[in-house]
Amino acid sequence: MKKTDKSNILALLRNSEDYVSGQQMCERFAVTRTAVWKVINQLKEEGYQIESVSGKGYRLTEGTEDILSQSEIISRLATKWAGKKVYYFDVTGSTNTDAKRFAEEGEPHGTIVVADIQNAGKGRRGRKWQTLSGTALSFTMLLRPDFAPDKASMITLVMALSVAEAVEEVAKVPAMIKWPNDIVLNKKKLCGMLTEMTMTPEMDEIQYIVVGAGINVNNSNVEEFQEEIRQTATSLKIETGRQVNRAILLEKVLEKFEKNYDAFLETLDLSNLQKAYQEHLQGVGAQVKVLDPAGEYVGISRGINGRGELIVEKEDGERVQVYAGEVSVRGLYGYV
Ligand code: BTN
């Protein structure tokens, strides 16, 4: 990840309790006074409230709690490869579509695309995923793995665990996973994920994978969701009453994902992550309905195996290993 002058200056201002002089910035980042002045003006244009006092310098003041921008994201990242390159858009169609385009253009493993508004966001099974300004954390990560295509479905579970852990740490709430990859809070959907894989022309290797996640963060009430999901969706703000800084949440998700993905690569299955995933898994020991196109059935969820499949114990004691793919699982009386 390349820190820009802008993200460096932003991080310095954020981390300083006192004023930072223009001279200090010039020396620290080996830039000219004009460059510093330009950056300060750009940051002000992006919405940062920066006080300047002659003889003292610059200071970041209150009122910039949830600015999502490229420099805000880069200034917070401390990862090795996750977020290696950051694309940020105030408005886009779909970050997954953008990430696939960037992949075709040769962008590296770990590139992320983040957007405030998505006006053609994609959900699973061809559904739409609407994102209003200032509400969601919508992002997609580009991966260029060299493992076999049959391992790819586990990546969404790795992201699900990472989002659950990050939400828990940042918002201090018990985020759970509805197998395989929805994040739920108080039994309502907080985050959905969409993973798309592109194969090489020979169709024998993965060319790249994009993993997109949409976390409902600062939606104030359910009216801000599409009508079809109002009964089942929630946001961090609705559940906690508190506003959450999306850049801080993203920073935490990337930190967790980098660690969990590397743990996954060690074994190319979920054995290193199974325990943590299971601790976050909603409804272990409860009855679930498996909506298999070949026929629905009811059973008891017994958690996941090392390949990320859900083990469901049927009434006759038979244990079925449910592969994510086309199958979805519901609670007996609703969404979870
Ligand atoms: C679902 O639960 O149906 C999946 C929703 C996935 C939404 C995210 S938002 C960021 C990324 N870009 C998209 O177009 N979709 C995913």
mmCIF file of C-alpha atoms and ligand atoms in Angstrom:
data_model
loop_
_atom_site.group_PDB
_atom_site.id
_atom_site.type_symbol
_atom_site.label_atom_id
_atom_site.label_comp_id
_atom_site.label_asym_id
_atom_site.label_seq_id
_atom_site.Cartn_x
_atom_site.Cartn_y
_atom_site.Cartn_z
ATOM 1 C CA MET A 1 0.000 0.000 0.000
ATOM 2 C CA LYS A 2 1.428 3.337 -1.021
ATOM 3 C CA LYS A 3 0.882 6.191 1.375
ATOM 4 C CA THR A 4 0.341 9.465 -0.444
ATOM 5 C CA ASP A 5 1.379 12.876 0.864
ATOM 6 C CA LYS A 6 -2.291 13.546 1.466
ATOM 7 C CA SER A 7 -2.869 10.395 3.496
ATOM 8 C CA ASN A 8 0.384 10.967 5.425
ATOM 9 C CA ILE A 9 -0.572 14.530 6.309
ATOM 10 C CA LEU A 10 -4.078 13.424 7.253
ATOM 11 C CA ALA A 11 -2.738 10.697 9.546
ATOM 12 C CA LEU A 12 -0.330 13.161 11.171
ATOM 13 C CA LEU A 13 -3.099 15.693 11.812
ATOM 14 C CA ARG A 14 -5.401 12.998 13.168
ATOM 15 C CA ASN A 15 -2.790 11.638 15.532
ATOM 16 C CA SER A 16 -1.574 15.004 16.859
ATOM 17 C CA GLU A 17 -3.281 16.570 19.815
ATOM 18 C CA ASP A 18 -1.658 19.934 19.179
ATOM 19 C CA TYR A 19 -1.207 22.095 16.084
ATOM 20 C CA VAL A 20 1.211 20.797 13.442
ATOM 21 C CA SER A 21 3.209 23.475 11.675
ATOM 22 C CA GLY A 22 3.595 23.591 7.898
ATOM 23 C CA GLN A 23 7.353 23.431 8.431
ATOM 24 C CA GLN A 24 7.058 20.159 10.417
ATOM 25 C CA MET A 25 5.059 18.605 7.593
ATOM 26 C CA CYS A 26 7.555 19.774 4.947
ATOM 27 C CA GLU A 27 10.460 18.254 6.844
ATOM 28 C CA ARG A 28 8.720 15.047 7.784
ATOM 29 C CA PHE A 29 7.468 14.185 4.294
ATOM 30 C CA ALA A 30 10.115 16.028 2.261
ATOM 31 C CA VAL A 31 7.576 18.174 0.435
ATOM 32 C CA THR A 32 7.362 21.900 -0.307
ATOM 33 C CA ARG A 33 5.258 24.480 1.546
ATOM 34 C CA THR A 34 3.082 24.805 -1.560
ATOM 35 C CA ALA A 35 2.457 21.049 -1.618
ATOM 36 C CA VAL A 36 1.363 21.138 2.039
ATOM 37 C CA TRP A 37 -0.926 24.086 1.381
ATOM 38 C CA LYS A 38 -2.477 22.295 -1.606
ATOM 39 C CA VAL A 39 -3.102 19.134 0.412
ATOM 40 C CA ILE A 40 -4.704 21.101 3.253
ATOM 41 C CA ASN A 41 -7.051 22.751 0.762
ATOM 42 C CA GLN A 42 -7.934 19.433 -0.852
ATOM 43 C CA LEU A 43 -8.695 17.937 2.551
ATOM 44 C CA LYS A 44 -10.932 20.905 3.382
ATOM 45 C CA GLU A 45 -12.764 20.370 0.100
ATOM 46 C CA GLU A 46 -13.307 16.726 1.046
ATOM 47 C CA GLY A 47 -15.077 17.893 4.205
ATOM 48 C CA TYR A 48 -12.323 17.870 6.827
ATOM 49 C CA GLN A 49 -12.538 20.763 9.265
ATOM 50 C CA ILE A 50 -9.010 22.061 9.564
ATOM 51 C CA GLU A 51 -8.249 25.047 11.708
ATOM 52 C CA SER A 52 -5.175 27.089 10.786
ATOM 53 C CA VAL A 53 -3.613 29.535 13.195
ATOM 54 C CA SER A 54 -0.689 31.631 12.071
ATOM 55 C CA GLY A 55 2.460 30.919 13.995
ATOM 56 C CA LYS A 56 1.064 27.577 15.214
ATOM 57 C CA GLY A 57 -0.024 25.597 12.163
ATOM 58 C CA TYR A 58 -2.915 23.270 11.439
ATOM 59 C CA ARG A 59 -5.261 21.209 13.572
ATOM 60 C CA LEU A 60 -8.056 18.796 12.707
ATOM 61 C CA THR A 61 -11.204 19.808 14.576
ATOM 62 C CA GLU A 62 -14.387 17.895 15.441
ATOM 63 C CA GLY A 63 -17.028 17.153 12.829
ATOM 64 C CA THR A 64 -15.142 14.797 10.576
ATOM 65 C CA GLU A 65 -16.292 11.532 12.161
ATOM 66 C CA ASP A 66 -17.403 9.590 9.113
ATOM 67 C CA ILE A 67 -15.601 10.818 6.050
ATOM 68 C CA LEU A 68 -15.011 8.059 3.554
ATOM 69 C CA SER A 69 -12.415 8.973 0.958
ATOM 70 C CA GLN A 70 -9.325 7.476 -0.613
ATOM 71 C CA SER A 71 -6.962 9.413 1.660
ATOM 72 C CA GLU A 72 -9.011 8.604 4.755
ATOM 73 C CA ILE A 73 -8.812 4.895 3.929
ATOM 74 C CA ILE A 74 -5.117 4.892 3.002
ATOM 75 C CA SER A 75 -4.169 7.015 6.009
ATOM 76 C CA ARG A 76 -5.563 4.330 8.319
ATOM 77 C CA LEU A 77 -4.251 1.152 6.698
ATOM 78 C CA ALA A 78 -1.540 -0.833 8.414
ATOM 79 C CA THR A 79 -1.845 -4.062 6.420
ATOM 80 C CA LYS A 80 0.789 -5.762 4.273
ATOM 81 C CA TRP A 81 -1.236 -6.574 1.158
ATOM 82 C CA ALA A 82 -4.951 -6.097 1.875
ATOM 83 C CA GLY A 83 -5.733 -2.663 0.448
ATOM 84 C CA LYS A 84 -2.462 -2.630 -1.514
ATOM 85 C CA LYS A 85 -4.230 -0.316 -3.887
ATOM 86 C CA VAL A 86 -7.358 1.632 -2.971
ATOM 87 C CA TYR A 87 -10.011 2.897 -5.363
ATOM 88 C CA TYR A 88 -12.715 5.038 -3.836
ATOM 89 C CA PHE A 89 -15.835 6.392 -5.558
ATOM 90 C CA ASP A 90 -18.493 8.697 -4.136
ATOM 91 C CA VAL A 91 -20.889 7.070 -6.595
ATOM 92 C CA THR A 92 -20.513 3.944 -8.677
ATOM 93 C CA GLY A 93 -22.625 1.164 -10.163
ATOM 94 C CA SER A 94 -21.241 -1.840 -8.322
ATOM 95 C CA THR A 95 -17.865 -2.203 -6.600
ATOM 96 C CA ASN A 96 -17.783 -5.863 -7.718
ATOM 97 C CA THR A 97 -18.128 -4.800 -11.352
ATOM 98 C CA ASP A 98 -15.432 -2.139 -10.852
ATOM 99 C CA ALA A 99 -13.095 -4.647 -9.201
ATOM 100 C CA LYS A 100 -13.496 -7.060 -12.129
ATOM 101 C CA ARG A 101 -12.658 -4.277 -14.552
ATOM 102 C CA PHE A 102 -9.563 -3.355 -12.513
ATOM 103 C CA ALA A 103 -8.593 -7.031 -12.444
ATOM 104 C CA GLU A 104 -8.768 -7.143 -16.252
ATOM 105 C CA GLU A 105 -6.562 -4.042 -16.316
ATOM 106 C CA GLY A 106 -3.939 -5.900 -14.271
ATOM 107 C CA GLU A 107 -4.390 -4.434 -10.792
ATOM 108 C CA PRO A 108 -2.693 -6.471 -8.035
ATOM 109 C CA HIS A 109 -3.877 -8.968 -5.440
ATOM 110 C CA GLY A 110 -5.303 -7.054 -2.490
ATOM 111 C CA THR A 111 -6.689 -4.112 -4.462
ATOM 112 C CA ILE A 112 -9.901 -2.787 -2.931
ATOM 113 C CA VAL A 113 -12.759 -0.784 -4.394
ATOM 114 C CA VAL A 114 -14.884 1.204 -1.969
ATOM 115 C CA ALA A 115 -17.945 3.329 -2.701
ATOM 116 C CA ASP A 116 -20.284 5.543 -0.768
ATOM 117 C CA ILE A 117 -23.237 5.099 -3.135
ATOM 118 C CA GLN A 118 -23.842 2.109 -5.416
ATOM 119 C CA ASN A 119 -26.646 2.645 -7.889
ATOM 120 C CA ALA A 120 -26.427 -0.795 -9.506
ATOM 121 C CA GLY A 121 -25.227 -2.838 -6.524
ATOM 122 C CA LYS A 122 -25.557 -6.591 -6.967
ATOM 123 C CA GLY A 123 -26.904 -9.063 -4.455
ATOM 124 C CA ARG A 124 -26.855 -12.831 -4.685
ATOM 125 C CA ARG A 125 -29.163 -14.720 -7.041
ATOM 126 C CA GLY A 126 -29.483 -11.723 -9.345
ATOM 127 C CA ARG A 127 -31.024 -9.507 -6.690
ATOM 128 C CA LYS A 128 -30.342 -5.766 -6.398
ATOM 129 C CA TRP A 129 -28.402 -4.302 -3.485
ATOM 130 C CA GLN A 130 -29.133 -0.650 -2.963
ATOM 131 C CA THR A 131 -26.699 1.624 -1.091
ATOM 132 C CA LEU A 132 -27.665 5.157 -0.055
ATOM 133 C CA SER A 133 -25.142 7.881 0.711
ATOM 134 C CA GLY A 134 -23.534 7.890 4.145
ATOM 135 C CA THR A 135 -25.108 4.629 5.239
ATOM 136 C CA ALA A 136 -23.217 1.519 4.188
ATOM 137 C CA LEU A 137 -19.684 0.279 3.986
ATOM 138 C CA SER A 138 -19.629 -1.250 0.501
ATOM 139 C CA PHE A 139 -16.364 -2.633 -0.745
ATOM 140 C CA THR A 140 -14.851 -5.348 -2.892
ATOM 141 C CA MET A 141 -11.481 -7.045 -2.565
ATOM 142 C CA LEU A 142 -9.603 -8.384 -5.586
ATOM 143 C CA LEU A 143 -7.708 -11.640 -5.042
ATOM 144 C CA ARG A 144 -5.353 -13.454 -7.384
ATOM 145 C CA PRO A 145 -4.925 -16.827 -5.681
ATOM 146 C CA ASP A 146 -3.011 -19.769 -7.049
ATOM 147 C CA PHE A 147 -5.115 -22.458 -5.386
ATOM 148 C CA ALA A 148 -7.524 -24.778 -7.191
ATOM 149 C CA PRO A 149 -10.979 -23.433 -8.143
ATOM 150 C CA ASP A 150 -12.762 -25.883 -5.825
ATOM 151 C CA LYS A 151 -11.289 -24.037 -2.813
ATOM 152 C CA ALA A 152 -12.753 -20.696 -3.821
ATOM 153 C CA SER A 153 -16.129 -21.034 -2.096
ATOM 154 C CA MET A 154 -14.339 -20.969 1.275
ATOM 155 C CA ILE A 155 -13.089 -17.427 0.673
ATOM 156 C CA THR A 156 -16.534 -15.987 1.362
ATOM 157 C CA LEU A 157 -16.529 -17.732 4.720
ATOM 158 C CA VAL A 158 -13.104 -16.239 5.445
ATOM 159 C CA MET A 159 -14.508 -12.782 4.665
ATOM 160 C CA ALA A 160 -17.629 -13.472 6.749
ATOM 161 C CA LEU A 161 -15.515 -14.330 9.775
ATOM 162 C CA SER A 162 -13.373 -11.233 9.207
ATOM 163 C CA VAL A 163 -16.389 -8.918 8.990
ATOM 164 C CA ALA A 164 -17.969 -10.467 12.101
ATOM 165 C CA GLU A 165 -14.732 -10.047 14.076
ATOM 166 C CA ALA A 166 -14.256 -6.467 12.864
ATOM 167 C CA VAL A 167 -17.847 -5.443 13.641
ATOM 168 C CA GLU A 168 -17.494 -6.937 17.076
ATOM 169 C CA GLU A 169 -14.293 -5.051 17.840
ATOM 170 C CA VAL A 170 -15.313 -1.705 16.395
ATOM 171 C CA ALA A 171 -18.991 -1.559 17.378
ATOM 172 C CA LYS A 172 -18.751 -3.746 20.502
ATOM 173 C CA VAL A 173 -21.711 -5.923 19.534
ATOM 174 C CA PRO A 174 -21.978 -9.712 19.188
ATOM 175 C CA ALA A 175 -22.062 -10.137 15.396
ATOM 176 C CA MET A 176 -22.998 -13.622 14.256
ATOM 177 C CA ILE A 177 -22.723 -15.467 10.937
ATOM 178 C CA LYS A 178 -25.719 -16.983 9.236
ATOM 179 C CA TRP A 179 -24.110 -19.758 7.224
ATOM 180 C CA PRO A 180 -22.412 -19.365 4.888
ATOM 181 C CA ASN A 181 -21.827 -15.625 4.773
ATOM 182 C CA ASP A 182 -24.543 -13.271 5.970
ATOM 183 C CA ILE A 183 -23.650 -11.348 9.093
ATOM 184 C CA VAL A 184 -26.502 -10.998 11.535
ATOM 185 C CA LEU A 185 -27.072 -8.943 14.620
ATOM 186 C CA ASN A 186 -30.013 -9.696 16.900
ATOM 187 C CA LYS A 187 -31.163 -12.162 14.213
ATOM 188 C CA LYS A 188 -31.374 -9.486 11.499
ATOM 189 C CA LYS A 189 -29.146 -9.141 8.455
ATOM 190 C CA LEU A 190 -26.338 -6.634 8.866
ATOM 191 C CA CYS A 191 -24.152 -7.580 5.928
ATOM 192 C CA GLY A 192 -24.353 -9.542 2.687
ATOM 193 C CA MET A 193 -21.540 -10.800 0.498
ATOM 194 C CA LEU A 194 -21.118 -11.597 -3.146
ATOM 195 C CA THR A 195 -18.102 -13.523 -4.407
ATOM 196 C CA GLU A 196 -17.457 -13.836 -8.128
ATOM 197 C CA MET A 197 -14.742 -15.935 -9.713
ATOM 198 C CA THR A 198 -13.238 -15.577 -13.183
ATOM 199 C CA MET A 199 -11.377 -18.518 -14.679
ATOM 200 C CA THR A 200 -8.504 -18.514 -17.145
ATOM 201 C CA PRO A 201 -9.537 -19.024 -20.800
ATOM 202 C CA GLU A 202 -8.495 -22.693 -20.489
ATOM 203 C CA MET A 203 -10.975 -22.923 -17.576
ATOM 204 C CA ASP A 204 -8.539 -24.853 -15.421
ATOM 205 C CA GLU A 205 -7.231 -22.123 -13.112
ATOM 206 C CA ILE A 206 -8.588 -19.155 -11.229
ATOM 207 C CA GLN A 207 -7.716 -15.904 -12.945
ATOM 208 C CA TYR A 208 -9.091 -13.778 -10.110
ATOM 209 C CA ILE A 209 -11.766 -13.637 -7.453
ATOM 210 C CA VAL A 210 -13.659 -10.581 -6.255
ATOM 211 C CA VAL A 211 -15.258 -10.660 -2.810
ATOM 212 C CA GLY A 212 -17.747 -7.884 -2.179
ATOM 213 C CA ALA A 213 -19.370 -7.032 1.128
ATOM 214 C CA GLY A 214 -22.085 -4.557 1.990
ATOM 215 C CA ILE A 215 -22.338 -3.716 5.689
ATOM 216 C CA ASN A 216 -25.302 -1.656 6.890
ATOM 217 C CA VAL A 217 -23.604 0.819 9.175
ATOM 218 C CA ASN A 218 -25.275 4.190 9.667
ATOM 219 C CA ASN A 219 -28.812 3.652 8.346
ATOM 220 C CA SER A 220 -31.014 5.437 10.897
ATOM 221 C CA ASN A 221 -34.165 3.390 10.354
ATOM 222 C CA VAL A 222 -35.501 0.514 8.254
ATOM 223 C CA GLU A 223 -37.207 2.914 5.837
ATOM 224 C CA GLU A 224 -33.753 3.434 4.385
ATOM 225 C CA PHE A 225 -33.696 -0.187 3.163
ATOM 226 C CA GLN A 226 -35.371 -1.546 0.026
ATOM 227 C CA GLU A 227 -38.924 -2.569 0.846
ATOM 228 C CA GLU A 228 -38.351 -6.301 0.326
ATOM 229 C CA ILE A 229 -35.738 -6.495 3.085
ATOM 230 C CA ARG A 230 -37.211 -4.153 5.714
ATOM 231 C CA GLN A 231 -38.458 -7.036 7.879
ATOM 232 C CA THR A 232 -35.107 -8.795 7.968
ATOM 233 C CA ALA A 233 -32.409 -6.091 7.691
ATOM 234 C CA THR A 234 -30.753 -3.928 10.287
ATOM 235 C CA SER A 235 -27.787 -1.601 10.706
ATOM 236 C CA LEU A 236 -25.222 -0.966 13.406
ATOM 237 C CA LYS A 237 -26.820 2.394 14.141
ATOM 238 C CA ILE A 238 -30.315 0.923 14.456
ATOM 239 C CA GLU A 239 -29.062 -1.727 16.881
ATOM 240 C CA THR A 240 -26.697 0.411 18.977
ATOM 241 C CA GLY A 241 -27.963 3.963 18.531
ATOM 242 C CA ARG A 242 -24.404 4.973 17.703
ATOM 243 C CA GLN A 243 -22.799 6.267 14.512
ATOM 244 C CA VAL A 244 -19.812 4.163 13.388
ATOM 245 C CA ASN A 245 -16.882 5.498 11.382
ATOM 246 C CA ARG A 246 -16.861 3.426 8.189
ATOM 247 C CA ALA A 247 -13.153 3.978 7.503
ATOM 248 C CA ILE A 248 -12.242 2.584 10.928
ATOM 249 C CA LEU A 249 -14.515 -0.401 10.308
ATOM 250 C CA LEU A 250 -12.946 -1.013 6.893
ATOM 251 C CA GLU A 251 -9.445 -0.794 8.371
ATOM 252 C CA LYS A 252 -10.397 -3.478 10.909
ATOM 253 C CA VAL A 253 -12.039 -5.727 8.288
ATOM 254 C CA LEU A 254 -8.894 -5.593 6.136
ATOM 255 C CA GLU A 255 -6.646 -6.314 9.105
ATOM 256 C CA LYS A 256 -8.754 -9.346 10.050
ATOM 257 C CA PHE A 257 -9.114 -10.554 6.466
ATOM 258 C CA GLU A 258 -5.377 -10.422 5.837
ATOM 259 C CA LYS A 259 -4.728 -12.518 8.941
ATOM 260 C CA ASN A 260 -7.541 -14.994 8.257
ATOM 261 C CA TYR A 261 -6.740 -15.371 4.550
ATOM 262 C CA ASP A 262 -3.102 -16.128 5.362
ATOM 263 C CA ALA A 263 -4.286 -18.714 7.917
ATOM 264 C CA PHE A 264 -6.522 -20.242 5.235
ATOM 265 C CA LEU A 265 -3.604 -20.442 2.779
ATOM 266 C CA GLU A 266 -1.544 -22.484 5.245
ATOM 267 C CA THR A 267 -3.907 -25.457 4.949
ATOM 268 C CA LEU A 268 -6.128 -24.497 2.012
ATOM 269 C CA ASP A 269 -9.124 -25.271 4.130
ATOM 270 C CA LEU A 270 -10.802 -23.794 7.170
ATOM 271 C CA SER A 271 -9.135 -25.945 9.814
ATOM 272 C CA ASN A 272 -7.247 -22.960 11.286
ATOM 273 C CA LEU A 273 -10.418 -20.862 11.328
ATOM 274 C CA GLN A 274 -13.089 -23.440 12.085
ATOM 275 C CA LYS A 275 -13.182 -22.752 15.825
ATOM 276 C CA ALA A 276 -13.453 -18.956 15.436
ATOM 277 C CA TYR A 277 -16.068 -19.329 12.680
ATOM 278 C CA GLN A 278 -18.072 -21.773 14.774
ATOM 279 C CA GLU A 279 -18.047 -19.406 17.751
ATOM 280 C CA HIS A 280 -19.751 -16.835 15.538
ATOM 281 C CA LEU A 281 -22.120 -19.238 13.825
ATOM 282 C CA GLN A 282 -25.791 -18.491 14.450
ATOM 283 C CA GLY A 283 -28.089 -21.309 15.463
ATOM 284 C CA VAL A 284 -25.763 -24.253 16.148
ATOM 285 C CA GLY A 285 -27.966 -26.898 17.767
ATOM 286 C CA ALA A 286 -31.127 -25.272 16.439
ATOM 287 C CA GLN A 287 -33.483 -26.530 13.740
ATOM 288 C CA VAL A 288 -32.891 -25.290 10.207
ATOM 289 C CA LYS A 289 -34.665 -25.710 6.916
ATOM 290 C CA VAL A 290 -32.378 -26.553 3.988
ATOM 291 C CA LEU A 291 -33.741 -25.192 0.730
ATOM 292 C CA ASP A 292 -32.120 -27.675 -1.622
ATOM 293 C CA PRO A 293 -33.385 -27.488 -5.228
ATOM 294 C CA ALA A 294 -33.497 -31.296 -5.107
ATOM 295 C CA GLY A 295 -35.925 -31.145 -2.150
ATOM 296 C CA GLU A 296 -36.291 -29.212 1.105
ATOM 297 C CA TYR A 297 -35.622 -30.840 4.432
ATOM 298 C CA VAL A 298 -35.409 -29.954 8.101
ATOM 299 C CA GLY A 299 -32.632 -30.875 10.487
ATOM 300 C CA ILE A 300 -30.439 -29.640 13.309
ATOM 301 C CA SER A 301 -27.394 -27.478 12.526
ATOM 302 C CA ARG A 302 -24.217 -29.064 13.886
ATOM 303 C CA GLY A 303 -21.784 -26.386 12.683
ATOM 304 C CA ILE A 304 -19.284 -26.510 9.827
ATOM 305 C CA ASN A 305 -16.641 -28.998 8.780
ATOM 306 C CA GLY A 306 -13.111 -28.106 7.631
ATOM 307 C CA ARG A 307 -14.333 -27.416 4.095
ATOM 308 C CA GLY A 308 -16.888 -24.892 5.321
ATOM 309 C CA GLU A 309 -19.866 -27.147 4.630
ATOM 310 C CA LEU A 310 -22.763 -27.003 7.094
ATOM 311 C CA ILE A 311 -23.413 -30.259 8.876
ATOM 312 C CA VAL A 312 -27.150 -30.845 9.228
ATOM 313 C CA GLU A 313 -28.462 -33.772 11.220
ATOM 314 C CA LYS A 314 -31.743 -35.056 9.849
ATOM 315 C CA GLU A 315 -34.475 -36.529 12.029
ATOM 316 C CA ASP A 316 -33.342 -40.086 11.253
ATOM 317 C CA GLY A 317 -29.823 -39.234 12.477
ATOM 318 C CA GLU A 318 -28.260 -39.000 9.016
ATOM 319 C CA ARG A 319 -25.664 -36.191 8.830
ATOM 320 C CA VAL A 320 -25.691 -34.241 5.582
ATOM 321 C CA GLN A 321 -22.761 -32.021 4.595
ATOM 322 C CA VAL A 322 -24.419 -29.043 2.911
ATOM 323 C CA TYR A 323 -22.314 -27.309 0.256
ATOM 324 C CA ALA A 324 -23.062 -23.570 -0.069
ATOM 325 C CA GLY A 325 -23.558 -23.220 -3.856
ATOM 326 C CA GLU A 326 -27.225 -23.184 -4.754
ATOM 327 C CA VAL A 327 -28.543 -24.217 -1.377
ATOM 328 C CA SER A 328 -29.776 -21.762 1.221
ATOM 329 C CA VAL A 329 -30.602 -22.382 4.821
ATOM 330 C CA ARG A 330 -33.306 -20.692 6.886
ATOM 331 C CA GLY A 331 -34.420 -20.785 10.461
ATOM 332 C CA LEU A 332 -37.563 -22.819 10.864
ATOM 333 C CA TYR A 333 -39.693 -19.749 11.468
ATOM 334 C CA GLY A 334 -37.944 -17.040 9.460
ATOM 335 C CA TYR A 335 -34.658 -15.660 8.233
ATOM 336 C CA VAL A 336 -32.476 -17.188 10.990
HETATM 337 C C1 BTN B 1 -26.506 -10.540 -0.764
HETATM 338 O O1 BTN B 1 -26.674 -10.770 0.415
HETATM 339 O O2 BTN B 1 -27.401 -10.697 -1.601
HETATM 340 C C2 BTN B 1 -25.149 -10.048 -1.255
HETATM 341 C C3 BTN B 1 -25.012 -8.567 -1.214
HETATM 342 C C4 BTN B 1 -23.632 -8.110 -1.631
HETATM 343 C C5 BTN B 1 -23.526 -6.601 -1.687
HETATM 344 C C6 BTN B 1 -22.120 -6.117 -1.867
HETATM 345 S S1 BTN B 1 -22.003 -4.367 -1.650
HETATM 346 C C7 BTN B 1 -20.384 -4.354 -2.276
HETATM 347 C C8 BTN B 1 -20.353 -5.343 -3.413
HETATM 348 N N1 BTN B 1 -20.746 -4.727 -4.662
HETATM 349 C C9 BTN B 1 -21.880 -5.243 -5.152
HETATM 350 O O3 BTN B 1 -22.429 -4.888 -6.205
HETATM 351 N N2 BTN B 1 -22.328 -6.190 -4.336
HETATM 352 C C10 BTN B 1 -21.455 -6.397 -3.201
#
